[in-house]
Amino acid sequence: MTEAAIVRTVFVDVEPHLAFEIFTHEIGEWWHSADYSWQNPARAVGMILEPFAGGRWLEVWDATTGEGTTWGHVVAWEPGRRLVVTYEVPDCPAEPPTQLEITFERLGNRTQVTLTHSGLDRLAPAARALLGDHAWTPLVTWYRQHVERRGHA
């Protein structure tokens, strides 16, 4: 049986190593503030990924102290190639947690960035419905737009 997954792909005009760097280290700059994009929209001030396997994926509530809520943990940190994180938000509990894998593949002068959220068959129907048909589409769009605004520097 094939595991249920959501797949989203965008293309950016930078090489894979830079595409990875922008996705991970600049996530707090391109992640938009919206009610559906935070666990606690009233408190959220940013998003970070700790840059190592075992690091946290964190919704930041206090920029000074780093206090926040953990969305998941980094499973694989492979600059220029792929990032894998668990997805452990309270509204979508699964055991083991579902995962997001983001891959970065050079195609000519561009990089194909593919986000795959797998393990959805482990979610309760209500949690799967919460993700909806458009899950992750805004995220990859925000990322692509950020890369475009940023230019090739």
Short mmCIF file of C-alpha atoms in Angstrom, two decimals:
data_model
loop_
_atom_site.label_atom_id
_atom_site.label_comp_id
_atom_site.label_asym_id
_atom_site.label_seq_id
_atom_site.Cartn_x
_atom_site.Cartn_y
_atom_site.Cartn_z
CA MET A 1 0.00 0.00 0.00
CA THR A 2 1.31 3.44 -0.91
CA GLU A 3 1.64 5.90 1.95
CA ALA A 4 -0.64 8.96 1.72
CA ALA A 5 1.28 12.15 0.97
CA ILE A 6 0.96 15.75 -0.16
CA VAL A 7 3.55 16.89 -2.73
CA ARG A 8 4.23 20.52 -3.68
CA THR A 9 6.91 21.70 -6.12
CA VAL A 10 8.31 25.13 -7.01
CA PHE A 11 11.25 26.26 -9.12
CA VAL A 12 13.70 28.95 -8.04
CA ASP A 13 16.44 30.66 -10.04
CA VAL A 14 19.30 29.91 -7.63
CA GLU A 15 21.58 26.90 -7.22
CA PRO A 16 20.55 24.13 -4.78
CA HIS A 17 22.93 25.08 -1.97
CA LEU A 18 21.60 28.65 -1.89
CA ALA A 19 18.00 27.45 -2.27
CA PHE A 20 18.51 25.26 0.82
CA GLU A 21 20.17 28.11 2.73
CA ILE A 22 17.28 30.47 1.97
CA PHE A 23 14.66 27.86 2.85
CA THR A 24 16.24 26.98 6.19
CA HIS A 25 18.11 30.01 7.51
CA GLU A 26 15.65 32.61 6.20
CA ILE A 27 12.44 30.73 7.10
CA GLY A 28 11.54 33.46 9.58
CA GLU A 29 11.68 36.04 6.78
CA TRP A 30 9.50 34.27 4.23
CA TRP A 31 7.00 32.44 6.50
CA HIS A 32 3.88 34.63 6.40
CA SER A 33 1.77 35.48 9.38
CA ALA A 34 -1.74 34.11 8.96
CA ASP A 35 -4.17 32.43 11.31
CA TYR A 36 -3.74 29.11 9.50
CA SER A 37 0.08 29.33 9.45
CA TRP A 38 0.70 29.44 13.22
CA GLN A 39 -0.17 27.35 16.24
CA ASN A 40 -0.69 30.54 18.27
CA PRO A 41 -1.21 33.48 15.88
CA ALA A 42 -1.59 35.98 18.74
CA ARG A 43 1.90 35.19 20.06
CA ALA A 44 3.89 34.11 16.99
CA VAL A 45 6.74 36.38 15.94
CA GLY A 46 8.75 34.04 13.73
CA MET A 47 9.81 30.58 12.68
CA ILE A 48 13.22 28.89 12.98
CA LEU A 49 14.88 25.61 12.14
CA GLU A 50 17.83 24.61 14.29
CA PRO A 51 20.50 23.64 11.72
CA PHE A 52 21.35 20.06 12.73
CA ALA A 53 19.80 16.60 12.98
CA GLY A 54 17.80 16.57 16.21
CA GLY A 55 17.28 20.35 16.08
CA ARG A 56 13.86 21.86 16.63
CA TRP A 57 11.45 23.36 14.14
CA LEU A 58 10.12 26.15 16.31
CA GLU A 59 7.34 28.73 16.15
CA VAL A 60 8.92 31.60 18.07
CA TRP A 61 6.77 33.55 20.53
CA ASP A 62 9.50 35.69 22.12
CA ALA A 63 12.36 36.84 19.90
CA THR A 64 14.54 37.71 22.89
CA THR A 65 14.28 34.44 24.83
CA GLY A 66 13.51 32.11 21.93
CA GLU A 67 10.44 30.82 23.76
CA GLY A 68 7.89 29.19 21.51
CA THR A 69 6.26 25.93 20.55
CA THR A 70 7.90 23.04 18.75
CA TRP A 71 6.41 22.01 15.43
CA GLY A 72 8.80 19.11 14.97
CA HIS A 73 12.42 18.02 14.87
CA VAL A 74 15.06 17.87 12.17
CA VAL A 75 15.61 14.29 11.01
CA ALA A 76 18.03 15.06 8.15
CA TRP A 77 20.01 18.25 7.46
CA GLU A 78 21.83 17.89 4.13
CA PRO A 79 22.69 21.38 2.80
CA GLY A 80 21.99 21.78 -0.89
CA ARG A 81 20.26 18.41 -1.07
CA ARG A 82 17.45 17.80 1.42
CA LEU A 83 15.83 18.63 4.73
CA VAL A 84 13.57 16.23 6.63
CA VAL A 85 11.54 17.32 9.66
CA THR A 86 8.86 15.66 11.74
CA TYR A 87 5.47 17.36 11.89
CA GLU A 88 4.32 17.30 15.50
CA VAL A 89 1.73 20.07 15.78
CA PRO A 90 -1.03 19.34 18.32
CA ASP A 91 -3.86 19.48 15.77
CA CYS A 92 -2.30 16.70 13.68
CA PRO A 93 -1.05 14.04 16.11
CA ALA A 94 0.31 10.81 14.64
CA GLU A 95 2.50 8.04 15.97
CA PRO A 96 5.09 8.03 14.63
CA PRO A 97 4.80 11.69 13.55
CA THR A 98 4.24 12.54 9.90
CA GLN A 99 7.24 14.00 8.08
CA LEU A 100 8.08 16.76 5.65
CA GLU A 101 10.91 16.14 3.23
CA ILE A 102 12.12 19.10 1.19
CA THR A 103 14.49 18.26 -1.66
CA PHE A 104 16.61 20.61 -3.76
CA GLU A 105 17.51 19.40 -7.26
CA ARG A 106 19.39 21.34 -9.93
CA LEU A 107 17.57 21.44 -13.28
CA GLY A 108 19.58 23.53 -15.70
CA ASN A 109 19.95 27.03 -14.22
CA ARG A 110 17.15 26.47 -11.72
CA THR A 111 16.49 24.43 -8.63
CA GLN A 112 13.40 22.29 -8.24
CA VAL A 113 12.27 22.42 -4.62
CA THR A 114 9.86 19.64 -3.72
CA LEU A 115 8.05 19.42 -0.40
CA THR A 116 6.54 16.03 0.43
CA HIS A 117 4.40 15.62 3.56
CA SER A 118 4.20 11.88 4.10
CA GLY A 119 2.52 9.58 6.57
CA LEU A 120 -0.88 11.22 6.25
CA ASP A 121 -2.56 7.83 6.52
CA ARG A 122 -1.56 7.90 10.22
CA LEU A 123 -3.64 11.05 10.84
CA ALA A 124 -7.17 10.97 12.16
CA PRO A 125 -9.72 12.02 9.50
CA ALA A 126 -10.33 15.33 11.31
CA ALA A 127 -6.60 16.13 11.35
CA ARG A 128 -6.26 15.26 7.65
CA ALA A 129 -9.24 17.49 6.89
CA LEU A 130 -7.55 20.31 8.82
CA LEU A 131 -4.64 20.18 6.39
CA GLY A 132 -7.09 20.49 3.50
CA ASP A 133 -6.59 20.19 -0.24
CA HIS A 134 -4.34 23.25 -0.43
CA ALA A 135 -1.98 22.26 2.38
CA TRP A 136 1.56 23.61 1.93
CA THR A 137 0.71 25.47 -1.30
CA PRO A 138 0.96 28.89 0.38
CA LEU A 139 4.22 27.88 2.06
CA VAL A 140 6.06 26.95 -1.12
CA THR A 141 4.61 30.03 -2.84
CA TRP A 142 5.87 32.33 -0.04
CA TYR A 143 9.28 30.71 -0.29
CA ARG A 144 9.46 31.11 -4.09
CA GLN A 145 8.35 34.76 -3.85
CA HIS A 146 10.98 35.43 -1.17
CA VAL A 147 13.71 33.98 -3.39
CA GLU A 148 12.50 36.16 -6.28
CA ARG A 149 12.42 39.33 -4.13
CA ARG A 150 15.80 38.51 -2.66
CA GLY A 151 17.46 38.24 -6.08
CA HIS A 152 20.62 36.25 -6.68
CA ALA A 153 22.82 37.89 -4.06
#
